[in-house]
Coordinates of C-alpha atoms in Angstrom, one line a residue:
Chain A
X1 CA -17.4 21.4 22.1
X2 CA -14.6 19.7 24.0
X3 CA -11.2 20.7 23.2
X4 CA -8.7 18.2 22.2
X5 CA -5.0 18.2 23.3
X6 CA -2.8 18.4 20.2
X7 CA 0.9 18.0 19.8
X8 CA 1.5 18.2 16.1
X9 CA -0.4 19.5 13.0
X10 CA 1.7 19.1 9.9
X11 CA 1.7 18.3 6.3
X12 CA 1.1 17.7 3.4
X13 CA 3.1 14.7 3.6
X14 CA 2.6 11.0 2.6
X15 CA 1.3 8.4 4.8
X16 CA 4.2 6.1 5.4
X17 CA 2.4 2.9 6.5
X18 CA -0.6 0.6 6.6
X19 CA -3.7 0.6 4.6
X20 CA -3.3 4.1 3.1
X21 CA 0.4 3.7 2.5
X22 CA 1.8 6.4 -0.1
X23 CA -1.4 8.6 0.2
X24 CA -0.8 12.4 0.4
X25 CA -2.3 13.5 3.8
X26 CA -2.1 15.9 6.6
X27 CA -1.5 14.8 10.1
X28 CA -3.0 15.7 13.3
X29 CA -1.2 14.0 16.3
X30 CA -3.1 14.2 19.7
X31 CA -1.5 13.9 23.1
X32 CA -2.3 11.4 25.7
X33 CA -2.3 7.5 25.6
X34 CA -3.6 4.6 27.8
X35 CA -0.7 2.8 26.6
X36 CA 2.9 2.9 27.2
X37 CA 4.5 0.8 24.6
X38 CA 8.2 0.1 25.3
X39 CA 9.2 1.0 21.6
X40 CA 6.6 3.8 21.0
X41 CA 8.0 6.0 18.2
X42 CA 5.8 8.9 19.5
X43 CA 6.4 8.8 23.2
X44 CA 6.6 12.6 23.3
X45 CA 2.7 12.3 23.1
X46 CA 2.5 10.9 26.6
X47 CA 5.9 11.2 28.4
X48 CA 5.5 14.8 29.2
X49 CA 8.7 15.8 27.1
X50 CA 6.3 18.0 24.7
X51 CA 3.3 20.0 25.8
X52 CA -0.1 19.5 24.1
X53 CA -2.2 22.6 23.2
X54 CA -5.9 22.2 23.9
X55 CA -7.7 23.0 20.5
X56 CA -11.2 23.1 19.2
X57 CA -12.3 21.5 16.1
X58 CA -12.4 24.8 14.3
X59 CA -8.9 25.7 15.5
X60 CA -7.5 22.4 14.2
X61 CA -9.2 22.9 10.9
X62 CA -7.8 26.5 10.6
X63 CA -4.3 25.1 11.5
X64 CA -4.7 22.4 8.9
X65 CA -5.6 25.1 6.1
X66 CA -2.8 27.3 7.2
X67 CA -0.3 24.3 6.9
X68 CA -1.7 22.6 3.8
X69 CA -3.4 25.4 1.7
X70 CA -5.3 23.7 -1.1
X71 CA -2.8 20.9 -1.4
X72 CA -4.7 18.1 0.7
X73 CA -8.0 16.3 0.7
X74 CA -7.0 13.7 3.3
X75 CA -6.3 14.0 7.0
X76 CA -4.7 11.2 9.4
X77 CA -5.5 11.5 12.9
X78 CA -3.1 9.8 15.0
X79 CA -1.5 9.8 18.5
X80 CA -0.9 8.7 21.1
X81 CA -4.5 7.1 21.1
X82 CA -6.7 9.6 19.4
X83 CA -9.8 7.6 20.1
X84 CA -9.6 8.7 23.7
X85 CA -10.9 12.3 22.8
X86 CA -14.6 12.8 22.3
X87 CA -14.0 16.2 20.6
X88 CA -12.5 14.8 17.5
X89 CA -16.0 13.8 16.4
X90 CA -16.6 17.4 15.7
X91 CA -13.3 17.7 13.6
X92 CA -14.3 14.5 11.6
X93 CA -17.8 16.1 10.8
X94 CA -16.2 19.4 9.8
X95 CA -13.8 17.7 7.6
X96 CA -16.5 15.7 5.9
X97 CA -18.4 18.9 5.3
X98 CA -15.5 20.1 3.4
X99 CA -15.1 16.9 1.4
X100 CA -12.0 15.8 3.2
X101 CA -11.3 12.1 3.9
X102 CA -10.1 11.0 7.3
X103 CA -8.0 8.1 8.6
X104 CA -7.2 7.1 12.0
X105 CA -4.8 4.7 13.9
X106 CA -5.8 3.4 17.3
X107 CA -5.0 0.2 19.4
X108 CA -8.7 -0.5 19.7
X109 CA -8.9 -0.1 23.4
X110 CA -11.2 2.8 23.9
X111 CA -14.3 3.2 21.8
X112 CA -15.9 6.6 20.6
X113 CA -18.8 6.5 18.3
X114 CA -17.1 9.1 15.9
X115 CA -14.6 6.4 14.9
X116 CA -17.3 4.9 12.7
X117 CA -17.3 7.9 10.5
X118 CA -13.8 7.6 9.7
X119 CA -13.0 6.5 5.9
X120 CA -10.0 4.4 6.8
X121 CA -9.7 2.9 10.3
X122 CA -6.4 1.0 11.2
X123 CA -6.8 -1.0 14.4
X124 CA -3.5 -1.7 15.8
X125 CA -3.3 -4.0 18.8
X126 CA 0.2 -4.1 20.4
X127 CA 2.3 -7.3 20.5
X128 CA 4.3 -8.7 23.5
X129 CA 7.3 -6.7 22.8
X130 CA 5.4 -3.5 23.6
X131 CA 5.0 -4.9 27.2
X132 CA 1.3 -4.0 26.9
X133 CA -1.5 -6.6 27.6
X134 CA -4.3 -6.9 25.0
X135 CA -7.9 -6.5 26.5
X136 CA -9.5 -9.0 24.0
X137 CA -13.0 -8.4 24.8
X138 CA -12.6 -4.5 24.2
X139 CA -10.8 -5.5 20.8
X140 CA -13.8 -7.8 19.9
X141 CA -16.2 -4.9 20.8
X142 CA -14.0 -2.6 18.4
X143 CA -14.1 -5.0 15.5
X144 CA -17.8 -5.7 15.9
X145 CA -18.6 -2.1 16.0
X146 CA -16.6 -1.4 12.7
X147 CA -17.9 -4.5 10.9
X148 CA -21.0 -3.3 8.9
X149 CA -19.5 -0.3 7.2
X150 CA -20.6 1.1 3.9
X151 CA -17.8 2.7 1.9
X152 CA -15.6 2.8 4.9
X153 CA -12.6 0.7 5.4
X154 CA -11.1 -1.2 8.3
X155 CA -7.8 -3.0 8.5
X156 CA -5.6 -4.4 11.4
X157 CA -1.9 -3.6 11.7
X158 CA 0.6 -5.4 14.0
X159 CA 4.1 -4.1 14.5
X160 CA 6.5 -7.1 14.5
X161 CA 9.9 -7.0 16.2
X162 CA 10.5 -10.7 17.0
X163 CA 9.0 -14.3 16.8
X164 CA 6.8 -13.8 19.7
X165 CA 5.2 -10.7 18.0
X166 CA 4.7 -12.8 15.0
X167 CA 2.7 -15.3 16.8
X168 CA 0.7 -12.8 18.4
X169 CA 0.0 -11.3 14.8
X170 CA -1.1 -14.7 13.7
X171 CA -3.6 -15.0 16.7
X172 CA -5.1 -11.6 15.8
X173 CA -5.3 -12.6 12.1
X174 CA -7.1 -15.8 12.9
X175 CA -9.4 -14.1 15.4
X176 CA -10.7 -11.6 12.7
X177 CA -10.0 -13.4 9.5
X178 CA -12.3 -11.1 7.3
X179 CA -10.3 -8.1 8.1
X180 CA -7.3 -7.1 6.0
X181 CA -4.0 -7.5 8.0
X182 CA -0.8 -5.5 7.8
X183 CA 2.3 -6.6 9.4
X184 CA 4.8 -3.7 9.9
X185 CA 8.6 -3.9 10.7
X186 CA 9.2 -2.5 14.1
X187 CA 11.8 0.3 14.4
X188 CA 14.1 -0.5 17.2
X189 CA 16.2 2.6 16.9
X190 CA 14.1 5.7 17.3
X191 CA 16.8 7.9 18.2
X192 CA 19.6 7.6 15.6
X193 CA 20.1 10.6 13.3
X194 CA 21.9 8.5 10.7
X195 CA 19.2 8.0 7.9
X196 CA 21.2 5.7 5.5
X197 CA 22.3 3.4 8.2
X198 CA 18.8 3.2 9.7
X199 CA 17.5 2.6 6.1
X200 CA 19.7 -0.5 5.5
X201 CA 19.1 -1.8 9.1
X202 CA 15.3 -1.5 8.7
X203 CA 15.2 -3.0 5.2
X204 CA 17.2 -6.0 6.6
X205 CA 14.6 -6.4 9.2
X206 CA 11.8 -6.0 6.6
X207 CA 13.5 -8.8 4.5
X208 CA 13.5 -11.1 7.7
X209 CA 9.8 -10.4 8.3
X210 CA 8.9 -10.9 4.7
X211 CA 10.7 -14.3 4.7
X212 CA 9.0 -15.5 7.8
X213 CA 5.6 -14.5 6.3
X214 CA 6.3 -16.1 3.0
X215 CA 7.0 -19.5 4.7
X216 CA 4.0 -19.3 7.0
X217 CA 0.7 -20.7 5.5
X218 CA -1.3 -19.1 8.4
X219 CA -0.3 -15.6 7.0
X220 CA -1.2 -16.2 3.5
X221 CA -3.5 -13.3 3.2
X222 CA -1.4 -10.6 5.0
X223 CA 0.3 -7.7 3.6
X224 CA 4.0 -6.9 4.9
X225 CA 5.2 -3.4 4.8
X226 CA 8.0 -1.1 6.0
X227 CA 7.5 2.3 7.2
X228 CA 8.3 4.7 4.0
X229 CA 8.7 7.9 5.8
X230 CA 11.4 6.3 8.1
X231 CA 13.2 4.9 5.0
X232 CA 13.2 8.4 3.5
X233 CA 13.5 10.8 6.4
X234 CA 14.6 8.6 9.4
X235 CA 13.6 9.6 12.9
X236 CA 12.7 13.1 12.0
X237 CA 9.6 14.4 13.6
X238 CA 6.9 16.4 11.9
X239 CA 7.3 14.8 8.3
Chain B
X1 CA -7.8 -24.4 -24.5
X2 CA -5.3 -22.0 -25.7
X3 CA -1.8 -22.3 -24.3
X4 CA -0.2 -19.2 -22.9
X5 CA 3.5 -18.3 -23.3
X6 CA 5.1 -18.1 -20.0
X7 CA 8.4 -16.9 -18.9
X8 CA 8.5 -17.1 -15.2
X9 CA 6.5 -18.7 -12.3
X10 CA 7.8 -17.8 -9.0
X11 CA 7.0 -17.2 -5.2
X12 CA 5.8 -17.0 -2.8
X13 CA 7.1 -13.5 -2.6
X14 CA 5.6 -10.0 -1.9
X15 CA 3.9 -7.7 -4.3
X16 CA 6.3 -4.8 -4.4
X17 CA 4.2 -2.0 -5.9
X18 CA 0.8 -0.6 -6.6
X19 CA -2.6 -1.3 -5.1
X20 CA -1.7 -4.7 -3.6
X21 CA 1.7 -3.5 -2.3
X22 CA 3.1 -5.9 0.5
X23 CA 0.6 -8.7 -0.1
X24 CA 2.0 -12.1 -0.3
X25 CA 1.7 -13.4 -3.7
X26 CA 2.8 -15.9 -6.5
X27 CA 3.8 -14.4 -10.0
X28 CA 3.1 -15.7 -13.4
X29 CA 4.9 -13.8 -16.0
X30 CA 3.7 -14.0 -19.5
X31 CA 5.8 -13.4 -22.7
X32 CA 4.9 -10.9 -25.4
X33 CA 4.0 -7.4 -25.4
X34 CA 2.3 -5.0 -27.9
X35 CA 4.5 -2.2 -26.2
X36 CA 8.3 -1.6 -26.2
X37 CA 9.0 0.8 -23.3
X38 CA 12.3 2.2 -23.4
X39 CA 12.8 1.6 -19.6
X40 CA 10.9 -1.8 -19.4
X41 CA 12.3 -3.6 -16.4
X42 CA 11.0 -7.0 -17.9
X43 CA 12.3 -6.4 -21.5
X44 CA 13.2 -10.1 -21.5
X45 CA 9.5 -11.0 -21.9
X46 CA 9.6 -9.5 -25.6
X47 CA 13.2 -8.9 -26.8
X48 CA 14.0 -12.5 -27.5
X49 CA 16.6 -12.9 -24.8
X50 CA 14.6 -15.5 -22.9
X51 CA 12.4 -18.1 -24.3
X52 CA 8.7 -18.5 -23.3
X53 CA 7.2 -22.1 -22.7
X54 CA 3.6 -22.6 -24.1
X55 CA 1.5 -23.8 -21.0
X56 CA -2.1 -24.7 -20.5
X57 CA -4.0 -23.3 -17.5
X58 CA -3.6 -26.7 -15.7
X59 CA 0.1 -26.8 -16.2
X60 CA 0.5 -23.2 -15.0
X61 CA -1.6 -24.1 -11.9
X62 CA 0.5 -27.3 -11.2
X63 CA 3.7 -25.3 -11.4
X64 CA 2.3 -22.8 -9.0
X65 CA 1.7 -25.5 -6.5
X66 CA 5.0 -26.9 -7.0
X67 CA 6.7 -23.6 -6.2
X68 CA 4.3 -22.3 -3.5
X69 CA 2.9 -25.4 -1.8
X70 CA 0.2 -24.4 0.4
X71 CA 1.9 -21.0 1.3
X72 CA -0.2 -18.8 -1.0
X73 CA -3.6 -17.8 -1.8
X74 CA -3.1 -14.9 -4.2
X75 CA -1.6 -14.9 -7.8
X76 CA -0.3 -12.0 -9.7
X77 CA -0.4 -12.2 -13.6
X78 CA 2.1 -9.9 -15.1
X79 CA 4.1 -9.6 -18.3
X80 CA 4.7 -8.3 -20.8
X81 CA 1.1 -7.6 -21.5
X82 CA -0.7 -10.6 -20.0
X83 CA -4.1 -9.2 -21.3
X84 CA -3.0 -10.3 -24.8
X85 CA -3.5 -13.9 -24.0
X86 CA -7.0 -15.3 -24.1
X87 CA -6.0 -18.7 -22.6
X88 CA -5.4 -17.0 -19.0
X89 CA -9.2 -16.7 -18.7
X90 CA -9.1 -20.6 -18.0
X91 CA -6.3 -19.9 -15.4
X92 CA -8.3 -17.2 -13.4
X93 CA -11.5 -19.5 -13.3
X94 CA -9.3 -22.4 -12.1
X95 CA -7.7 -20.3 -9.4
X96 CA -11.0 -18.9 -8.3
X97 CA -12.3 -22.4 -8.0
X98 CA -9.5 -23.1 -5.6
X99 CA -10.3 -19.8 -3.7
X100 CA -7.1 -18.2 -4.8
X101 CA -7.4 -14.4 -5.6
X102 CA -5.8 -12.9 -8.6
X103 CA -4.3 -9.6 -9.7
X104 CA -3.2 -8.4 -13.0
X105 CA -1.1 -5.5 -14.4
X106 CA -1.7 -4.4 -18.0
X107 CA -1.3 -1.1 -20.0
X108 CA -5.0 -1.2 -21.0
X109 CA -4.3 -1.4 -24.8
X110 CA -5.9 -4.9 -25.3
X111 CA -9.2 -6.1 -23.9
X112 CA -10.1 -9.6 -23.0
X113 CA -13.3 -10.4 -21.1
X114 CA -11.6 -12.4 -18.5
X115 CA -9.8 -9.3 -17.1
X116 CA -13.3 -8.5 -15.5
X117 CA -12.9 -11.6 -13.2
X118 CA -9.6 -10.6 -11.8
X119 CA -9.8 -9.3 -8.1
X120 CA -7.3 -6.4 -8.5
X121 CA -6.8 -4.8 -11.9
X122 CA -3.9 -2.3 -12.2
X123 CA -4.2 -0.3 -15.4
X124 CA -0.9 1.2 -16.1
X125 CA -0.8 3.5 -19.2
X126 CA 2.7 4.5 -20.3
X127 CA 3.9 8.2 -19.9
X128 CA 6.1 9.9 -22.5
X129 CA 9.5 8.7 -21.4
X130 CA 8.5 5.2 -22.4
X131 CA 8.4 6.5 -25.9
X132 CA 5.0 4.7 -26.5
X133 CA 1.8 6.6 -27.5
X134 CA -1.4 6.1 -25.4
X135 CA -4.5 5.2 -27.5
X136 CA -7.0 7.0 -25.4
X137 CA -10.1 5.6 -27.0
X138 CA -8.7 2.0 -26.1
X139 CA -8.0 3.2 -22.5
X140 CA -11.5 4.8 -22.2
X141 CA -13.0 1.5 -23.3
X142 CA -10.9 -0.4 -20.7
X143 CA -11.9 1.9 -17.8
X144 CA -15.5 1.8 -18.9
X145 CA -15.4 -2.0 -19.0
X146 CA -13.9 -2.2 -15.5
X147 CA -16.2 0.4 -14.0
X148 CA -19.3 -1.5 -12.6
X149 CA -17.6 -4.2 -10.6
X150 CA -18.9 -5.9 -7.4
X151 CA -16.1 -6.6 -4.8
X152 CA -13.6 -6.2 -7.6
X153 CA -10.9 -3.3 -7.4
X154 CA -9.5 -1.3 -10.2
X155 CA -6.6 1.3 -10.0
X156 CA -4.5 3.4 -12.2
X157 CA -0.7 3.3 -12.0
X158 CA 1.7 5.7 -13.8
X159 CA 5.5 5.1 -13.6
X160 CA 7.1 8.7 -13.3
X161 CA 10.7 9.4 -14.5
X162 CA 10.5 13.1 -15.1
X163 CA 8.2 16.2 -15.2
X164 CA 6.6 15.4 -18.4
X165 CA 5.6 12.0 -17.0
X166 CA 4.1 13.8 -14.1
X167 CA 2.0 16.1 -16.5
X168 CA 0.9 12.9 -18.2
X169 CA 0.0 11.4 -14.9
X170 CA -2.2 14.5 -14.1
X171 CA -3.9 14.0 -17.4
X172 CA -4.7 10.4 -16.7
X173 CA -5.9 11.1 -13.2
X174 CA -8.2 14.0 -14.3
X175 CA -9.7 11.9 -17.2
X176 CA -10.6 8.9 -14.6
X177 CA -11.0 10.9 -11.2
X178 CA -13.1 8.2 -9.4
X179 CA -10.2 5.6 -9.9
X180 CA -7.6 5.4 -7.3
X181 CA -4.3 6.6 -8.9
X182 CA -0.9 5.3 -8.0
X183 CA 2.4 7.1 -9.0
X184 CA 5.5 5.0 -9.0
X185 CA 9.2 6.1 -9.1
X186 CA 10.8 4.9 -12.4
X187 CA 13.8 2.6 -12.1
X188 CA 16.3 4.1 -14.4
X189 CA 19.1 1.6 -13.7
X190 CA 17.8 -1.8 -14.3
X191 CA 21.2 -3.6 -14.7
X192 CA 23.3 -2.5 -11.7
X193 CA 24.0 -5.4 -9.3
X194 CA 24.7 -2.9 -6.5
X195 CA 21.6 -3.0 -4.3
X196 CA 22.7 -0.5 -1.6
X197 CA 23.7 2.0 -4.2
X198 CA 20.4 1.4 -6.1
X199 CA 18.4 1.7 -3.0
X200 CA 19.8 5.1 -2.0
X201 CA 19.4 6.3 -5.6
X202 CA 15.8 5.3 -5.9
X203 CA 14.7 6.6 -2.4
X204 CA 16.3 10.0 -3.5
X205 CA 14.1 9.7 -6.6
X206 CA 11.0 8.7 -4.5
X207 CA 11.7 11.7 -2.4
X208 CA 11.6 14.0 -5.4
X209 CA 8.5 12.5 -6.8
X210 CA 6.8 12.8 -3.3
X211 CA 7.8 16.6 -3.0
X212 CA 6.3 17.2 -6.4
X213 CA 3.1 15.5 -5.5
X214 CA 2.9 17.4 -2.2
X215 CA 3.0 20.6 -3.9
X216 CA 0.5 19.9 -6.7
X217 CA -3.2 20.4 -5.8
X218 CA -4.2 18.5 -9.0
X219 CA -2.7 15.5 -7.2
X220 CA -4.4 15.6 -3.9
X221 CA -5.9 12.2 -4.1
X222 CA -3.2 10.1 -5.3
X223 CA -0.7 7.6 -3.8
X224 CA 3.0 7.7 -4.3
X225 CA 5.0 4.6 -4.0
X226 CA 8.4 3.1 -4.6
X227 CA 9.0 -0.5 -5.6
X228 CA 9.7 -2.5 -2.5
X229 CA 11.1 -5.6 -4.2
X230 CA 13.8 -3.2 -5.8
X231 CA 14.6 -1.7 -2.5
X232 CA 15.1 -5.2 -1.0
X233 CA 16.7 -7.2 -3.8
X234 CA 17.7 -4.7 -6.5
X235 CA 17.4 -5.8 -10.0
X236 CA 17.4 -9.5 -9.3
X237 CA 15.0 -11.6 -11.5
X238 CA 12.4 -14.1 -10.1
X239 CA 11.9 -12.5 -6.7

């Protein structure tokens, strides 16, 4: 029973991005990350600015019920890199026993067997603008482990800020052509409190990314999405 | 070889709503509808303001290639009610031969066997604000026909303008609990040319709908989405 460092438990809210976009969900955000992405929108999970609390699976579940009451049947585990924490396997099992579905987002750098039990896995390798370097053999291992899954879904998601990120996304898409690929507009202003201004700015960037994808036949099968929670609530934490 | 009345063929663009949201796709919009929804955002398909052209499946496919070149592998068939037109079965078969996936949106009032061949079927019954009346036995038949499908997906989508639409959506969700349900913000201003103003207005409505869903435990499993194309391009036709 290994405790997991937790930074936030909140919801119900909607999942604002990726394969489960729009779904009513609770969030568990873990602390700690093996990456330091230059544009990370949850840097407080690893930069020491906020303190994580070590929690057991039972304690996390109690907190979820306290926050969400009976108004949820889906929990998203995010980070940081939640796949770092072996103790989350117990949480996933506990939620499954209660008929609650789970989703996770991870960069695909650290494998834990419990990731296989998650209903919707988003593997989100980081493009050049993050200043991180993809370990392709680790990512290959990840995608291979997640391949033969009954009634479980997996997708790839790449955040795109510029042309070189887009080229990286094409490389990822062509390496794993059978996996549904999501491209997401990067948020390059994670501090402004001005929601309307950020909204117009991000939709202009979304339009740019959409146009790029529409013209590129190597990206025929992909999906391009904005972050809905950022359009709604800007950079506010805990929504 | 029955010709189909076609009003628009355009793309590549993104699918702005529902189960395939964000996907790069071409659109074929057919003329004619058995409904007259009060808030229809494509009323030109049935109100006589624009003239449809009768086209064979081959002619539609040629036009798709002319518009999209090699930059697409997905076609969305919309209307009007496209399920009215038996000739579209040939188009779907032709596209499948070319490895092109298909999606459709229909209210589920008129069955045609070719609907079964579509990769992603969105059944979108209309709530009270439309002033249309749902024929539940026809909708039951539709959902039953679409039930046992290998590698084909089906979803329900209800556009919500007000509380009574939300109650209708709950009724639909509880009648077909196994089918993924999408709730979509209704666009109550389909004429304004002011994109930024419409955007803020629709996101405020999206926030309202989201809050309602978050509080309602009968809607735990649903997804709530805006129309991305309207946020980007407002009420412009052909995008």
